[in-house]
Amino acid sequence: LEWLQSRHPEFIMLLNEMVSRKQIELLGGGFYNPIFTMIPGTDRIGQIELLTTYLRKTFGKRPRGCWITEGVWEQNITASIKNSGIDYIYLDERCFSLSGLKGSDLFYPVTTEDQGKVVTVFPITNHIADGIPQGSPEEVVAQILEHASRKKDHLISLILPGETFSSFPREEEVKNLWLSRFLSLIMENRDKVEMFHPARFLRDTPRTKKIYFETYTP
């Protein structure tokens, strides 16, 4: 973010405009990308609040969600996250499986708790995200539509590293068109697939299942 702000302020301006139009919702996390399980609780809070302050000053909005670096998880970091003013996080769908969830429960957020501090946990749908961009946009959307055909609603969360497209050895034109084609296909199927911010989901959807997650290192 600091590099972008100094080298490409136009990108920050574009993000700011999208935030103000409510087109995107920014995630917080540790400012220097720390593995939360390896630092003390006070340092976790300091790291999260440092990034929260940066985002609030830069974009005028405090993040409600938090990215867990590398997906490394221990249950006792829940309290630090909540004490930092964070309401929700994302964890690998495999964390949900290891904690005994299966079937449709792998596609729905739950709550988790430590020392009386509760946060909501969204599952990252890795079995689909891991196929991007090796699979075509049509193949990825077909997987999403397969979930849309289920009787119970399935929530699909696709979170990709920033280098996903830049590091993939395909022709530059193909890489640039992948995301554009994917979003076009989603829009073409908006009668079956709805896109929304996680904060809106938290506001509109009741959650009753509480889970204590196993320690997880990808």
Coordinates of C-alpha atoms in Angstrom, one line a residue:
L1 CA 0.0 0.0 0.0
E2 CA 2.8 2.4 0.8
W3 CA 4.6 1.6 -2.4
L4 CA 1.4 2.1 -4.4
Q5 CA 0.7 5.4 -2.7
S6 CA 4.1 6.7 -3.6
R7 CA 4.5 5.2 -7.1
H8 CA 0.9 4.8 -8.3
P9 CA -1.3 7.2 -6.4
E10 CA -3.9 6.9 -9.3
F11 CA -4.5 3.3 -8.2
I12 CA -5.2 4.5 -4.6
M13 CA -7.5 7.2 -6.0
L14 CA -9.4 4.5 -7.9
L15 CA -9.8 2.3 -4.8
N16 CA -11.0 5.3 -2.9
E17 CA -13.6 6.0 -5.5
M18 CA -14.8 2.4 -5.5
V19 CA -15.0 2.4 -1.6
S20 CA -17.1 5.5 -1.7
R21 CA -19.4 3.9 -4.2
K22 CA -19.6 0.8 -2.1
Q23 CA -18.3 -1.4 -4.9
I24 CA -15.6 -2.9 -2.7
E25 CA -15.0 -3.7 0.9
L26 CA -11.5 -3.5 2.2
L27 CA -10.0 -6.2 4.5
G28 CA -7.7 -5.3 7.4
G29 CA -5.1 -7.6 8.9
G30 CA -1.5 -7.3 10.2
F31 CA 0.3 -4.3 8.7
Y32 CA 3.5 -6.2 8.1
N33 CA 1.8 -9.5 7.3
P34 CA 2.9 -11.3 10.5
I35 CA 2.0 -14.9 11.3
F36 CA -0.4 -14.1 14.2
T37 CA 0.3 -17.4 16.1
M38 CA 4.0 -16.5 16.4
I39 CA 3.7 -13.1 18.0
P40 CA 2.3 -12.0 21.4
G41 CA -1.3 -10.9 21.8
T42 CA -0.4 -7.2 22.3
D43 CA 1.7 -7.3 19.0
R44 CA -1.2 -8.8 17.1
I45 CA -3.5 -6.0 18.3
G46 CA -0.8 -3.4 17.4
Q47 CA -0.3 -4.9 13.9
I48 CA -4.0 -5.0 13.2
E49 CA -4.7 -1.5 14.5
L50 CA -1.7 -0.1 12.5
L51 CA -3.3 -1.3 9.2
T52 CA -6.8 -0.3 10.4
T53 CA -5.6 3.2 11.0
Y54 CA -3.8 3.4 7.6
L55 CA -7.0 2.2 5.8
R56 CA -9.2 4.6 7.7
K57 CA -7.0 7.6 7.0
T58 CA -6.5 6.7 3.4
F59 CA -10.0 5.5 2.4
G60 CA -12.2 7.1 5.1
K61 CA -13.6 3.7 6.2
R62 CA -12.6 1.4 9.0
P63 CA -12.3 -2.3 7.9
R64 CA -14.6 -4.8 9.7
G65 CA -12.9 -7.9 8.3
C66 CA -9.4 -9.3 8.8
W67 CA -7.1 -11.3 6.6
I68 CA -5.2 -14.1 8.5
T69 CA -1.7 -14.3 7.1
E70 CA -1.0 -17.6 5.3
G71 CA -4.2 -18.9 6.9
V72 CA -2.2 -20.1 10.0
W73 CA -4.7 -20.5 12.8
E74 CA -4.9 -21.1 16.5
Q75 CA -8.1 -20.6 18.5
N76 CA -6.5 -18.3 21.1
I77 CA -5.9 -15.5 18.5
T78 CA -9.7 -14.9 18.4
A79 CA -9.7 -12.6 21.4
S80 CA -6.9 -10.4 19.9
I81 CA -8.7 -10.1 16.7
K82 CA -12.0 -9.1 18.3
N83 CA -10.2 -6.7 20.7
S84 CA -8.8 -5.0 17.6
G85 CA -12.4 -4.1 16.5
I86 CA -12.6 -6.8 13.9
D87 CA -16.0 -8.5 13.3
Y88 CA -15.1 -11.3 10.8
I89 CA -12.2 -13.2 9.3
Y90 CA -11.7 -15.8 6.5
L91 CA -10.3 -19.3 7.0
D92 CA -9.5 -22.1 4.6
E93 CA -12.4 -24.4 4.0
R94 CA -10.1 -27.2 5.2
C95 CA -10.3 -25.6 8.7
F96 CA -14.0 -26.2 8.6
S97 CA -13.6 -29.8 7.5
L98 CA -11.0 -30.5 10.3
S99 CA -13.5 -29.1 12.8
G100 CA -16.1 -31.6 11.9
L101 CA -18.2 -29.6 9.4
K102 CA -19.3 -31.2 6.2
G103 CA -21.8 -30.9 3.3
S104 CA -23.6 -27.5 3.1
D105 CA -22.0 -26.4 6.4
L106 CA -18.7 -26.0 4.5
F107 CA -20.3 -23.1 2.5
Y108 CA -21.7 -21.0 5.3
P109 CA -20.1 -18.7 7.9
V110 CA -20.0 -19.7 11.6
T111 CA -19.0 -17.9 14.8
T112 CA -16.0 -18.8 16.9
E113 CA -15.0 -17.6 20.4
D114 CA -12.2 -17.2 22.9
Q115 CA -12.3 -15.6 26.3
G116 CA -15.9 -14.5 25.6
K117 CA -14.8 -12.6 22.4
V118 CA -16.8 -13.8 19.3
V119 CA -16.0 -13.3 15.6
T120 CA -17.7 -14.6 12.5
V121 CA -15.6 -16.9 10.2
F122 CA -16.2 -17.1 6.5
P123 CA -14.9 -20.2 4.6
I124 CA -12.6 -19.6 1.6
T125 CA -13.7 -21.9 -1.2
N126 CA -10.2 -23.1 -2.0
H127 CA -11.2 -26.0 -4.2
I128 CA -12.4 -23.4 -6.7
A129 CA -10.0 -20.6 -6.0
D130 CA -7.0 -22.9 -6.4
G131 CA -8.0 -23.5 -10.0
I132 CA -7.7 -19.8 -11.0
P133 CA -6.4 -18.9 -13.5
Q134 CA -5.3 -22.4 -14.8
G135 CA -8.9 -23.2 -15.5
S136 CA -10.9 -21.2 -18.0
P137 CA -13.4 -18.6 -16.7
E138 CA -16.2 -20.9 -18.1
E139 CA -14.9 -23.8 -16.0
V140 CA -14.7 -21.8 -12.8
V141 CA -18.2 -20.3 -13.3
A142 CA -19.6 -23.8 -14.1
Q143 CA -18.3 -24.9 -10.6
I144 CA -20.0 -21.9 -9.0
L145 CA -23.3 -22.6 -10.9
E146 CA -23.2 -26.2 -9.7
H147 CA -23.4 -25.0 -6.1
A148 CA -26.1 -22.5 -7.1
S149 CA -28.2 -25.5 -8.2
R150 CA -28.3 -26.9 -4.6
K151 CA -31.5 -26.7 -2.6
K152 CA -29.6 -24.8 0.2
D153 CA -27.8 -21.6 -0.6
H154 CA -24.0 -22.0 -0.8
L155 CA -21.7 -19.0 -0.1
I156 CA -18.6 -19.0 -2.4
S157 CA -15.7 -16.9 -1.2
L158 CA -12.7 -16.6 -3.7
I159 CA -9.7 -14.9 -2.3
L160 CA -6.6 -14.8 -4.6
P161 CA -3.0 -13.7 -3.9
G162 CA -2.1 -10.5 -5.8
E163 CA 0.5 -12.4 -8.0
T164 CA -2.1 -15.0 -9.2
F165 CA -2.3 -13.6 -12.7
S166 CA 1.1 -11.9 -13.0
S167 CA 3.0 -15.1 -12.2
F168 CA 1.0 -17.4 -14.4
P169 CA 2.8 -18.2 -17.7
R170 CA 0.1 -17.3 -20.3
E171 CA 0.0 -14.8 -23.1
E172 CA -0.4 -11.3 -21.7
E173 CA -3.6 -10.7 -23.5
V174 CA -5.1 -13.9 -22.2
K175 CA -4.2 -13.0 -18.6
N176 CA -5.7 -9.6 -18.9
L177 CA -9.0 -10.9 -20.3
W178 CA -9.4 -13.7 -17.8
L179 CA -10.9 -11.6 -15.0
S180 CA -13.0 -9.5 -17.4
R181 CA -14.5 -12.6 -18.9
F182 CA -15.1 -14.2 -15.5
L183 CA -17.0 -11.1 -14.2
S184 CA -19.0 -11.0 -17.4
L185 CA -20.1 -14.6 -17.0
I186 CA -21.1 -13.9 -13.4
M187 CA -23.2 -11.0 -14.5
E188 CA -24.8 -13.1 -17.2
N189 CA -25.9 -15.6 -14.5
R190 CA -27.0 -13.0 -11.9
D191 CA -30.4 -14.7 -11.8
K192 CA -28.6 -17.7 -10.2
V193 CA -25.6 -16.0 -8.5
E194 CA -25.7 -12.9 -6.3
M195 CA -22.6 -10.9 -5.3
F196 CA -22.4 -9.0 -2.1
H197 CA -20.1 -7.6 0.6
P198 CA -19.4 -9.7 3.7
A199 CA -20.6 -6.8 5.9
R200 CA -24.0 -6.9 4.2
F201 CA -24.2 -10.7 4.8
L202 CA -23.4 -10.2 8.5
R203 CA -26.1 -7.6 8.8
D204 CA -28.9 -9.5 7.0
T205 CA -28.2 -13.2 7.9
P206 CA -28.6 -14.8 11.3
R207 CA -25.8 -17.2 12.4
T208 CA -26.3 -19.7 15.2
K209 CA -23.6 -22.4 14.7
K210 CA -20.5 -21.9 16.9
I211 CA -17.3 -23.8 16.1
Y212 CA -13.9 -24.1 17.9
F213 CA -11.4 -24.6 15.1
E214 CA -8.5 -27.0 15.2
T215 CA -4.9 -25.5 14.9
Y216 CA -4.2 -25.2 11.2
T217 CA -1.1 -24.6 9.2
P218 CA -1.5 -24.9 5.4

